[in-house]
Amino acid sequence: MKLIFEKHKDGRRGFSYGSNCVLEAKLLPRKYCRAKAAILPSLSELDVVRHYTNLSRLNFSVDTNFYPLGSCTMKYNPKFTEKVASFEGFLQLHPLLPQLSGGGKLAQGSLEVLYETEKLLCEITAMSAFTMQPLAGAHGELTGVMLIAAYHKDKGSRRKYVIVPDSSHGTNPASAAIAGYQVKVIPTGPDGYMDLAEFKKELSDEVAAVMLTCPDTLGIFNPRIKEITDLAHKAGALMYYDGANLNAMLGKCRPGDIGFDVVHLNLHKTFATPHGGGGPGAGPVGVSEKLAEFLPISRVVKRSDGSYALDYNYHKSIGYIAPFYGNFGVILKAYAYMLILGKEGLTKVAEIAVLNANYCQAKLKDWYDLPFSKNCMHECVFSAARQVKYGVHAIDIAKYLIDKGFHPPTIYFPLIVSEALMIEPTETESKETIDAFIDTMIEIARLAKENPSLIKQAPLNMPVKRLDEVRAARDPDLSWKPKI
Ligand SMILES: *Cc1c(COP(=O)(O)O)cnc(C)c1O
């Protein structure tokens, strides 16, 4: 597709209402005005409308296609939450509105949303308090590890290490390292669980925390999780729960009940906010009682007269971790989503998410290698090792799926599965859609044997064909420069 600049024709104009003159910016001081006109393409109205309409049709999104991206929970995002977020009273909010006085109670409703969302998340996770401020999952992790560091420091305990399993999301060791800890990595055993013997060997009074994803990134729930949290606590370490994808757990099992001390959630995965393309997100962090005093400020409190206020008066707080109150719109959408679904609806989310993933696993396990053959939770992880024999790799399968109108599953993650294909159908897809995806995966498995070159050429129907991905990463060409 041509850039809009390349469609330029000297003298061509779009229709303009009134005068064609550029409005003079009378209020702007002269020194801020440009001396020469900007280099903009000259085009007709129709050129511009078609250009942008056609560009928008190249979008690949949850609104247009099935998106089984494991460990990312790309589910359908209900439109009613968008509507709620666009209510005038929320849309026109200014973060510096007075909480109570001056103009009445303009901020009270939003403070109530923050307060009530925190209460619902506490109930879902069995935590005592949440900060709603972190702006993404990774930001929540960093906040959580900072809380753990503050807790140990307050107790006068000097600890150097954070333990993570080798199946963990890369942000876990990264967050621990940024917070100043050294990372100890525990291998996964042949059963798909963190190697318990290795874990015990590494656990000591120098370990500050153990960061776990549960169900882990293989989509497996470790039945010995309580034993792990007990062992960690006995050593004086805290348990960190990566709850980015909580779909399988909702209403079924609560991190706090299994002994976790810190939890982060991704509202933009589990709680109905669209994501991808970098945000916006929200990664609220919940803590058990003993960590609550370290939470970031401000915190929303309910006063005895029923009004809500921002409280900054926590002398052990780790301080500010984000401007103002977090990504309010994302929190608001999660709140609306939880209220509409209620306890029964959220429990159903978990049941259907797990059912759909197991359906995919059962239907595809004769066609693809399944390194860990247990029943899965919200996602299942295959390997394309069998297809590699014919020269077809996970990346080729991914490209062919794009041609067929499916977003690829997550590939090459978790790192411990070679040629990983990590499929998360989510709870919001119909049986017809999932079946169509399964049929295509089976077709690929057949083709891999019979006509592998066809898969290796894909995508053929997309505006961008196979790229030299190394060159694209090392030598990107991202900006248009005028030819003068
Ligand atoms: C997505 C994800 C994260 C990171 O969340 P971001 O919002 O992308 O920073 C952390 N852990 C797991 C398991 C995830 O799936």
Short mmCIF file of C-alpha atoms and ligand atoms in Angstrom, two decimals:
data_model
loop_
_atom_site.label_atom_id
_atom_site.label_comp_id
_atom_site.label_asym_id
_atom_site.label_seq_id
_atom_site.Cartn_x
_atom_site.Cartn_y
_atom_site.Cartn_z
CA MET A 1 0.00 0.00 0.00
CA LYS A 2 1.21 3.48 -0.81
CA LEU A 3 1.79 6.06 1.88
CA ILE A 4 -0.57 9.00 1.76
CA PHE A 5 2.39 11.21 0.83
CA GLU A 6 3.02 9.10 -2.25
CA LYS A 7 -0.53 9.79 -3.45
CA HIS A 8 0.14 13.53 -3.51
CA LYS A 9 -0.79 15.47 -6.69
CA ASP A 10 0.21 19.09 -7.01
CA GLY A 11 -2.79 21.36 -6.76
CA ARG A 12 -5.30 18.69 -5.77
CA ARG A 13 -7.63 19.80 -3.00
CA GLY A 14 -10.30 18.40 -0.76
CA PHE A 15 -13.52 20.35 -0.32
CA SER A 16 -13.30 22.79 2.52
CA TYR A 17 -16.21 24.50 4.20
CA GLY A 18 -15.87 28.27 4.10
CA SER A 19 -12.57 29.78 3.24
CA ASN A 20 -9.59 27.75 2.09
CA CYS A 21 -7.23 29.88 4.12
CA VAL A 22 -5.40 28.40 7.05
CA LEU A 23 -6.89 29.80 10.23
CA GLU A 24 -4.55 32.29 11.75
CA ALA A 25 -3.59 31.27 15.24
CA LYS A 26 -4.18 34.71 16.68
CA LEU A 27 -3.68 33.65 20.27
CA LEU A 28 -0.31 32.05 19.69
CA PRO A 29 2.79 34.22 20.16
CA ARG A 30 4.57 34.80 16.86
CA LYS A 31 7.68 32.89 17.93
CA TYR A 32 5.72 29.66 18.19
CA CYS A 33 4.28 29.89 14.68
CA ARG A 34 6.02 28.01 11.86
CA ALA A 35 7.72 30.14 9.26
CA LYS A 36 7.02 27.85 6.31
CA ALA A 37 3.96 25.77 5.54
CA ALA A 38 4.12 22.14 6.68
CA ILE A 39 4.89 19.55 4.02
CA LEU A 40 1.51 17.90 3.62
CA PRO A 41 0.22 15.92 0.67
CA SER A 42 -2.41 17.48 -1.60
CA LEU A 43 -5.28 15.08 -2.09
CA SER A 44 -8.98 14.98 -2.80
CA GLU A 45 -11.45 14.20 -0.04
CA LEU A 46 -12.16 10.81 -1.58
CA ASP A 47 -8.42 9.99 -1.73
CA VAL A 48 -8.16 10.64 2.00
CA VAL A 49 -11.34 8.83 3.02
CA ARG A 50 -10.40 5.73 1.01
CA HIS A 51 -6.83 5.79 2.23
CA TYR A 52 -7.81 5.68 5.89
CA THR A 53 -10.80 3.39 5.46
CA ASN A 54 -8.65 0.85 3.65
CA LEU A 55 -5.92 1.15 6.25
CA SER A 56 -8.45 0.47 9.00
CA ARG A 57 -9.55 -2.68 7.17
CA LEU A 58 -6.05 -4.09 7.55
CA ASN A 59 -6.49 -4.23 11.32
CA PHE A 60 -6.35 -7.70 12.77
CA SER A 61 -8.18 -7.61 16.08
CA VAL A 62 -10.49 -9.41 18.46
CA ASP A 63 -13.34 -7.48 16.84
CA THR A 64 -12.55 -9.08 13.48
CA ASN A 65 -10.85 -12.43 14.09
CA PHE A 66 -10.34 -15.29 16.54
CA TYR A 67 -7.29 -14.48 18.66
CA PRO A 68 -6.13 -17.52 20.68
CA LEU A 69 -2.99 -15.83 22.00
CA GLY A 70 -1.95 -17.92 25.02
CA SER A 71 -0.83 -16.11 28.19
CA CYS A 72 -2.44 -12.96 26.89
CA THR A 73 -6.18 -13.60 27.24
CA MET A 74 -7.37 -11.81 24.10
CA LYS A 75 -11.07 -12.25 24.70
CA TYR A 76 -14.02 -10.41 23.35
CA ASN A 77 -14.41 -7.08 25.08
CA PRO A 78 -18.03 -6.25 25.70
CA LYS A 79 -19.16 -2.95 24.25
CA PHE A 80 -21.32 -2.01 27.20
CA THR A 81 -18.20 -1.38 29.29
CA GLU A 82 -17.05 1.14 26.68
CA LYS A 83 -20.41 2.81 26.97
CA VAL A 84 -20.11 3.03 30.74
CA ALA A 85 -16.63 4.51 30.40
CA SER A 86 -18.03 7.17 28.09
CA PHE A 87 -20.70 8.40 30.52
CA GLU A 88 -20.40 12.16 30.71
CA GLY A 89 -19.63 12.21 34.43
CA PHE A 90 -16.64 9.94 33.95
CA LEU A 91 -15.50 11.27 30.59
CA GLN A 92 -15.22 14.87 31.75
CA LEU A 93 -13.38 14.07 34.97
CA HIS A 94 -10.27 16.02 35.80
CA PRO A 95 -7.78 14.36 38.13
CA LEU A 96 -7.48 17.54 40.20
CA LEU A 97 -11.20 17.92 40.89
CA PRO A 98 -11.83 18.65 44.56
CA GLN A 99 -12.84 15.50 46.38
CA LEU A 100 -15.71 17.02 48.28
CA SER A 101 -15.92 20.81 48.35
CA GLY A 102 -15.93 23.37 45.55
CA GLY A 103 -18.60 22.38 43.08
CA GLY A 104 -20.22 19.75 45.24
CA LYS A 105 -19.31 16.13 44.98
CA LEU A 106 -17.98 15.85 41.47
CA ALA A 107 -15.31 13.27 42.30
CA GLN A 108 -17.29 11.20 44.79
CA GLY A 109 -18.68 8.75 42.21
CA SER A 110 -15.28 7.97 40.77
CA LEU A 111 -13.74 7.54 44.21
CA GLU A 112 -16.55 5.13 44.97
CA VAL A 113 -15.73 3.17 41.79
CA LEU A 114 -12.09 2.87 42.87
CA TYR A 115 -13.11 1.88 46.40
CA GLU A 116 -15.69 -0.68 45.33
CA THR A 117 -13.46 -2.21 42.64
CA GLU A 118 -10.81 -2.70 45.28
CA LYS A 119 -13.34 -4.45 47.53
CA LEU A 120 -14.48 -6.79 44.73
CA LEU A 121 -10.91 -7.69 43.80
CA CYS A 122 -10.17 -8.39 47.48
CA GLU A 123 -13.06 -10.80 47.56
CA ILE A 124 -12.08 -12.52 44.29
CA THR A 125 -8.45 -13.03 45.40
CA ALA A 126 -8.79 -13.26 49.22
CA MET A 127 -6.43 -10.32 49.72
CA SER A 128 -6.90 -7.58 52.32
CA ALA A 129 -6.19 -4.51 50.23
CA PHE A 130 -5.36 -3.44 46.68
CA THR A 131 -3.66 -0.55 45.03
CA MET A 132 -5.36 0.28 41.76
CA GLN A 133 -2.51 2.44 40.51
CA PRO A 134 -0.13 0.22 38.48
CA LEU A 135 -0.56 0.91 34.78
CA ALA A 136 0.24 -2.59 33.45
CA GLY A 137 0.97 -6.12 34.59
CA ALA A 138 4.72 -5.62 34.61
CA HIS A 139 4.25 -2.34 36.52
CA GLY A 140 2.16 -4.26 39.05
CA GLU A 141 4.91 -6.85 39.40
CA LEU A 142 7.53 -4.19 40.08
CA THR A 143 5.20 -2.58 42.62
CA GLY A 144 4.60 -5.98 44.24
CA VAL A 145 8.31 -6.77 44.53
CA MET A 146 8.94 -3.26 45.91
CA LEU A 147 6.28 -3.97 48.56
CA ILE A 148 8.04 -7.23 49.42
CA ALA A 149 11.37 -5.39 49.69
CA ALA A 150 9.78 -2.75 51.96
CA TYR A 151 8.33 -5.48 54.17
CA HIS A 152 11.66 -7.27 54.65
CA LYS A 153 13.50 -3.99 55.20
CA ASP A 154 11.00 -3.00 57.85
CA LYS A 155 11.64 -6.28 59.64
CA GLY A 156 15.37 -5.70 59.47
CA SER A 157 15.77 -8.76 57.29
CA ARG A 158 18.32 -8.64 54.46
CA ARG A 159 17.43 -10.95 51.63
CA LYS A 160 19.06 -11.14 48.24
CA TYR A 161 17.12 -13.55 46.08
CA VAL A 162 13.82 -13.97 44.31
CA ILE A 163 12.92 -17.45 43.06
CA VAL A 164 11.07 -17.95 39.77
CA PRO A 165 10.38 -21.16 37.83
CA ASP A 166 11.79 -21.45 34.30
CA SER A 167 8.26 -21.44 32.91
CA SER A 168 7.59 -17.93 34.20
CA HIS A 169 6.62 -14.94 32.10
CA GLY A 170 9.74 -12.92 31.33
CA THR A 171 8.44 -9.94 33.25
CA ASN A 172 8.77 -11.88 36.55
CA PRO A 173 12.57 -12.17 36.65
CA ALA A 174 12.83 -8.72 35.04
CA SER A 175 10.71 -7.09 37.77
CA ALA A 176 12.67 -8.85 40.51
CA ALA A 177 15.96 -7.70 38.98
CA ILE A 178 14.80 -4.10 38.55
CA ALA A 179 13.74 -4.08 42.22
CA GLY A 180 17.32 -5.03 43.11
CA TYR A 181 17.13 -8.79 43.65
CA GLN A 182 19.17 -11.60 42.19
CA VAL A 183 17.03 -14.18 40.45
CA LYS A 184 17.20 -17.92 41.04
CA VAL A 185 15.53 -20.00 38.34
CA ILE A 186 14.01 -23.39 39.19
CA PRO A 187 13.62 -25.93 36.38
CA THR A 188 10.35 -27.60 35.48
CA GLY A 189 10.22 -31.34 36.10
CA PRO A 190 9.08 -33.93 33.53
CA ASP A 191 5.58 -33.81 35.06
CA GLY A 192 5.23 -30.12 34.14
CA TYR A 193 5.48 -28.88 37.72
CA MET A 194 8.24 -26.79 39.24
CA ASP A 195 10.94 -29.23 40.44
CA LEU A 196 10.22 -29.40 44.16
CA ALA A 197 13.57 -30.91 45.15
CA GLU A 198 15.42 -28.09 43.34
CA PHE A 199 13.12 -25.56 44.93
CA LYS A 200 13.86 -26.85 48.41
CA LYS A 201 17.57 -26.73 47.66
CA GLU A 202 17.43 -23.06 46.65
CA LEU A 203 15.11 -21.94 49.43
CA SER A 204 16.90 -20.26 52.33
CA ASP A 205 16.64 -17.32 54.70
CA GLU A 206 18.19 -15.22 51.93
CA VAL A 207 15.16 -15.62 49.66
CA ALA A 208 12.81 -12.62 49.75
CA ALA A 209 10.05 -14.04 47.58
CA VAL A 210 8.89 -16.79 45.28
CA MET A 211 7.06 -15.57 42.18
CA LEU A 212 4.64 -18.07 40.68
CA THR A 213 2.04 -18.07 37.94
CA CYS A 214 -0.74 -20.43 38.86
CA PRO A 215 -2.02 -22.06 36.70
CA ASP A 216 1.45 -21.70 35.21
CA THR A 217 2.28 -20.74 31.65
CA LEU A 218 1.92 -24.38 30.57
CA GLY A 219 -1.72 -24.01 31.57
CA ILE A 220 -1.21 -26.47 34.42
CA PHE A 221 -2.35 -26.05 38.02
CA ASN A 222 0.20 -27.37 40.51
CA PRO A 223 -1.68 -29.50 43.08
CA ARG A 224 1.21 -29.08 45.52
CA ILE A 225 0.96 -25.31 45.52
CA LYS A 226 -0.02 -25.16 49.20
CA GLU A 227 3.05 -27.16 50.14
CA ILE A 228 5.19 -24.66 48.21
CA THR A 229 3.68 -21.62 49.91
CA ASP A 230 4.08 -23.28 53.32
CA LEU A 231 7.74 -24.08 52.66
CA ALA A 232 8.40 -20.51 51.48
CA HIS A 233 6.73 -19.01 54.54
CA LYS A 234 8.68 -21.28 56.84
CA ALA A 235 11.84 -19.84 55.30
CA GLY A 236 10.53 -16.30 55.89
CA ALA A 237 9.95 -15.65 52.17
CA LEU A 238 6.79 -14.13 50.73
CA MET A 239 4.70 -15.65 47.94
CA TYR A 240 3.99 -13.59 44.83
CA TYR A 241 1.11 -14.58 42.55
CA ASP A 242 1.21 -13.55 38.89
CA GLY A 243 -2.52 -13.30 38.23
CA ALA A 244 -2.34 -11.65 34.80
CA ASN A 245 -4.63 -14.35 33.44
CA LEU A 246 -7.05 -15.25 36.19
CA ASN A 247 -9.74 -16.72 33.92
CA ALA A 248 -9.36 -20.27 35.19
CA MET A 249 -9.49 -19.23 38.83
CA LEU A 250 -12.44 -16.83 39.06
CA GLY A 251 -14.91 -18.00 41.67
CA LYS A 252 -13.09 -21.34 41.99
CA CYS A 253 -9.89 -20.76 43.89
CA ARG A 254 -8.40 -17.71 45.60
CA PRO A 255 -4.65 -16.95 45.76
CA GLY A 256 -4.98 -15.64 49.33
CA ASP A 257 -6.52 -18.93 50.49
CA ILE A 258 -3.53 -20.88 49.15
CA GLY A 259 -1.10 -18.66 51.02
CA PHE A 260 -0.07 -15.99 48.54
CA ASP A 261 0.91 -12.63 50.05
CA VAL A 262 0.98 -10.45 46.93
CA VAL A 263 -1.11 -10.72 43.76
CA HIS A 264 -1.19 -8.70 40.59
CA LEU A 265 -4.07 -8.90 38.13
CA ASN A 266 -4.27 -7.68 34.56
CA LEU A 267 -7.63 -5.97 34.24
CA HIS A 268 -6.80 -5.69 30.55
CA LYS A 269 -6.71 -9.45 30.19
CA THR A 270 -9.08 -11.04 32.65
CA PHE A 271 -11.50 -8.18 33.25
CA ALA A 272 -12.66 -7.12 29.83
CA THR A 273 -10.54 -4.20 28.71
CA PRO A 274 -9.19 -4.50 25.18
CA HIS A 275 -5.42 -4.65 24.96
CA GLY A 276 -2.63 -5.10 22.53
CA GLY A 277 -0.61 -2.40 20.89
CA GLY A 278 0.71 -1.28 24.24
CA GLY A 279 -2.26 -0.39 26.34
CA PRO A 280 -3.77 1.24 28.19
CA GLY A 281 -3.79 -1.39 30.91
CA ALA A 282 -4.20 -1.73 34.65
CA GLY A 283 -2.23 -4.09 36.88
CA PRO A 284 -3.72 -3.65 40.37
CA VAL A 285 -1.75 -5.25 43.19
CA GLY A 286 -3.39 -6.96 46.15
CA VAL A 287 -1.65 -7.74 49.41
CA SER A 288 -2.30 -9.66 52.59
CA GLU A 289 -2.83 -7.82 55.87
CA LYS A 290 0.84 -7.66 56.83
CA LEU A 291 1.82 -5.79 53.67
CA ALA A 292 -1.06 -3.32 53.49
CA GLU A 293 0.76 -0.50 55.29
CA PHE A 294 3.40 -0.42 52.52
CA LEU A 295 0.95 0.09 49.63
CA PRO A 296 1.51 3.12 47.37
CA ILE A 297 -0.28 6.38 48.04
CA SER A 298 -2.85 7.67 47.52
CA ARG A 299 -5.36 5.17 48.89
CA VAL A 300 -9.10 5.58 48.69
CA VAL A 301 -10.84 5.45 52.06
CA LYS A 302 -14.48 5.57 53.10
CA ARG A 303 -15.16 7.98 55.92
CA SER A 304 -17.64 7.53 58.73
CA ASP A 305 -20.13 9.90 57.02
CA GLY A 306 -20.15 7.60 53.96
CA SER A 307 -18.10 9.90 51.76
CA TYR A 308 -14.89 8.84 49.98
CA ALA A 309 -11.51 10.48 50.17
CA LEU A 310 -7.92 10.09 49.07
CA ASP A 311 -5.63 9.33 51.99
CA TYR A 312 -1.90 10.02 51.77
CA ASN A 313 -1.12 9.42 55.41
CA TYR A 314 0.72 6.11 55.45
CA HIS A 315 4.23 6.69 56.73
CA LYS A 316 5.50 3.25 55.67
CA SER A 317 4.13 3.53 52.12
CA ILE A 318 6.52 2.93 49.24
CA GLY A 319 5.21 6.27 47.91
CA TYR A 320 4.06 7.17 44.43
CA ILE A 321 4.31 4.64 41.65
CA ALA A 322 2.07 6.37 39.08
CA PRO A 323 0.62 9.81 38.47
CA PHE A 324 -2.81 10.32 40.00
CA TYR A 325 -4.99 7.22 40.42
CA GLY A 326 -4.02 4.70 37.75
CA ASN A 327 -5.78 4.13 34.43
CA PHE A 328 -9.21 5.04 35.70
CA GLY A 329 -11.10 4.12 32.52
CA VAL A 330 -9.72 0.57 32.61
CA ILE A 331 -10.63 0.17 36.27
CA LEU A 332 -14.11 1.49 35.58
CA LYS A 333 -14.66 -1.03 32.77
CA ALA A 334 -13.51 -3.88 35.02
CA TYR A 335 -15.92 -2.69 37.71
CA ALA A 336 -18.85 -2.59 35.28
CA TYR A 337 -17.89 -6.05 33.97
CA MET A 338 -17.76 -7.59 37.45
CA LEU A 339 -21.09 -6.05 38.46
CA ILE A 340 -22.84 -7.33 35.34
CA LEU A 341 -21.46 -10.85 35.63
CA GLY A 342 -21.76 -11.16 39.37
CA LYS A 343 -20.39 -14.09 41.32
CA GLU A 344 -22.16 -16.72 39.24
CA GLY A 345 -21.17 -15.14 35.94
CA LEU A 346 -17.52 -14.88 36.93
CA THR A 347 -17.50 -18.52 38.05
CA LYS A 348 -18.98 -19.46 34.69
CA VAL A 349 -16.16 -17.55 32.99
CA ALA A 350 -13.68 -19.91 34.66
CA GLU A 351 -15.67 -23.00 33.75
CA ILE A 352 -16.06 -22.12 30.09
CA ALA A 353 -12.47 -20.88 29.70
CA VAL A 354 -11.20 -24.21 31.04
CA LEU A 355 -13.70 -26.24 29.02
CA ASN A 356 -12.76 -24.48 25.77
CA ALA A 357 -9.04 -24.95 26.31
CA ASN A 358 -9.48 -28.64 27.12
CA TYR A 359 -11.68 -29.03 24.05
CA CYS A 360 -8.85 -27.65 21.88
CA GLN A 361 -6.34 -29.86 23.65
CA ALA A 362 -8.42 -33.02 23.21
CA LYS A 363 -9.19 -32.33 19.54
CA LEU A 364 -5.60 -31.54 18.57
CA LYS A 365 -3.59 -33.96 20.64
CA ASP A 366 -3.56 -36.64 17.93
CA TRP A 367 -2.08 -34.12 15.49
CA TYR A 368 0.47 -32.21 17.55
CA ASP A 369 2.89 -33.23 20.28
CA LEU A 370 1.58 -32.45 23.74
CA PRO A 371 4.61 -32.25 26.03
CA PHE A 372 2.55 -32.30 29.24
CA SER A 373 -0.57 -34.32 28.82
CA LYS A 374 -2.53 -33.32 31.90
CA ASN A 375 -5.89 -31.66 31.70
CA CYS A 376 -5.17 -27.99 31.22
CA MET A 377 -6.68 -24.88 32.72
CA HIS A 378 -7.36 -21.80 30.55
CA GLU A 379 -4.72 -22.59 27.91
CA CYS A 380 -2.99 -25.59 26.38
CA VAL A 381 0.56 -25.85 25.07
CA PHE A 382 1.50 -28.01 22.11
CA SER A 383 4.81 -28.41 20.34
CA ALA A 384 5.32 -28.41 16.58
CA ALA A 385 8.21 -30.88 17.02
CA ARG A 386 6.41 -33.48 14.90
CA GLN A 387 5.94 -30.99 12.05
CA VAL A 388 9.59 -29.90 12.24
CA LYS A 389 10.51 -33.28 10.79
CA TYR A 390 8.94 -32.05 7.55
CA GLY A 391 10.63 -28.67 7.82
CA VAL A 392 7.52 -26.90 9.18
CA HIS A 393 8.19 -24.82 12.28
CA ALA A 394 5.88 -23.08 14.73
CA ILE A 395 6.49 -19.79 12.91
CA ASP A 396 5.28 -21.34 9.62
CA ILE A 397 2.11 -22.61 11.27
CA ALA A 398 1.54 -19.15 12.69
CA LYS A 399 1.93 -17.50 9.27
CA TYR A 400 -0.41 -19.98 7.60
CA LEU A 401 -3.06 -19.37 10.27
CA ILE A 402 -2.96 -15.64 9.48
CA ASP A 403 -3.76 -16.46 5.85
CA LYS A 404 -6.74 -18.46 7.05
CA GLY A 405 -8.12 -15.57 9.12
CA PHE A 406 -6.92 -16.62 12.56
CA HIS A 407 -4.53 -14.79 14.78
CA PRO A 408 -1.74 -17.23 15.62
CA PRO A 409 -1.46 -18.68 19.09
CA THR A 410 1.54 -17.57 21.15
CA ILE A 411 4.60 -19.30 19.70
CA TYR A 412 8.02 -20.13 21.17
CA PHE A 413 6.72 -19.43 24.69
CA PRO A 414 6.95 -20.86 27.32
CA LEU A 415 10.64 -21.19 26.55
CA ILE A 416 10.85 -24.66 28.07
CA VAL A 417 8.74 -26.16 25.25
CA SER A 418 10.57 -26.33 21.95
CA GLU A 419 8.48 -25.07 19.01
CA ALA A 420 5.73 -24.11 21.46
CA LEU A 421 2.19 -23.39 20.27
CA MET A 422 0.30 -21.93 23.21
CA ILE A 423 -3.43 -21.80 22.58
CA GLU A 424 -5.91 -19.87 24.70
CA PRO A 425 -9.38 -19.88 23.14
CA THR A 426 -10.89 -17.92 26.10
CA GLU A 427 -14.44 -18.16 27.39
CA THR A 428 -15.99 -15.81 24.87
CA GLU A 429 -15.73 -17.82 21.65
CA SER A 430 -18.49 -19.92 20.14
CA LYS A 431 -18.09 -23.64 19.42
CA GLU A 432 -18.31 -22.87 15.67
CA THR A 433 -15.35 -20.51 15.83
CA ILE A 434 -13.25 -22.88 17.93
CA ASP A 435 -14.14 -25.77 15.59
CA ALA A 436 -13.12 -23.76 12.55
CA PHE A 437 -9.78 -23.05 14.20
CA ILE A 438 -9.30 -26.71 15.14
CA ASP A 439 -10.12 -27.79 11.57
CA THR A 440 -7.51 -25.40 10.24
CA MET A 441 -4.92 -26.69 12.70
CA ILE A 442 -5.67 -30.24 11.56
CA GLU A 443 -5.42 -29.16 7.91
CA ILE A 444 -2.00 -27.67 8.71
CA ALA A 445 -0.85 -30.91 10.37
CA ARG A 446 -1.88 -32.81 7.22
CA LEU A 447 -0.30 -30.29 4.85
CA ALA A 448 2.91 -30.31 6.87
CA LYS A 449 3.34 -33.91 5.78
CA GLU A 450 1.96 -33.70 2.27
CA ASN A 451 2.89 -30.27 1.02
CA PRO A 452 5.11 -28.48 3.54
CA SER A 453 6.29 -25.82 1.09
CA LEU A 454 2.77 -24.42 0.95
CA ILE A 455 2.88 -23.66 4.64
CA LYS A 456 6.37 -22.32 4.49
CA GLN A 457 5.37 -19.69 1.92
CA ALA A 458 2.50 -18.30 3.93
CA PRO A 459 1.11 -15.75 4.26
CA LEU A 460 0.15 -15.31 0.64
CA ASN A 461 -3.10 -13.39 1.08
CA MET A 462 -1.87 -10.68 3.40
CA PRO A 463 -0.69 -7.19 2.40
CA VAL A 464 2.68 -8.00 3.97
CA LYS A 465 4.22 -11.33 2.99
CA ARG A 466 7.11 -13.12 4.71
CA LEU A 467 9.48 -10.57 6.09
CA ASP A 468 13.14 -10.81 6.81
CA GLU A 469 12.40 -10.55 10.52
CA VAL A 470 16.01 -10.10 11.57
CA ARG A 471 16.41 -7.17 9.20
CA ALA A 472 13.06 -5.74 10.30
CA ALA A 473 14.28 -5.76 13.90
CA ARG A 474 17.86 -4.63 13.27
CA ASP A 475 17.34 -2.18 10.47
CA PRO A 476 13.81 -0.85 10.78
CA ASP A 477 12.59 1.74 8.32
CA LEU A 478 9.92 3.55 10.27
CA SER A 479 9.73 7.11 9.07
CA TRP A 480 8.90 8.78 5.80
CA LYS A 481 11.18 11.58 4.77
CA PRO A 482 10.18 14.15 2.17
CA LYS A 483 12.20 14.15 -1.02
CA ILE A 484 13.43 17.73 -1.27
C1 LIG B 1 0.72 -10.35 30.17
C2 LIG B 1 1.42 -10.96 31.30
C3 LIG B 1 2.24 -10.20 32.15
C4 LIG B 1 2.59 -8.74 31.88
O1 LIG B 1 1.50 -7.89 31.75
P1 LIG B 1 1.65 -6.50 30.92
O2 LIG B 1 0.38 -5.77 31.17
O3 LIG B 1 1.85 -6.89 29.50
O4 LIG B 1 2.85 -5.77 31.47
C5 LIG B 1 2.81 -10.83 33.23
N1 LIG B 1 2.59 -12.15 33.48
C6 LIG B 1 1.83 -12.91 32.66
C7 LIG B 1 1.63 -14.36 33.00
C8 LIG B 1 1.21 -12.35 31.56
O5 LIG B 1 0.46 -13.12 30.75
#
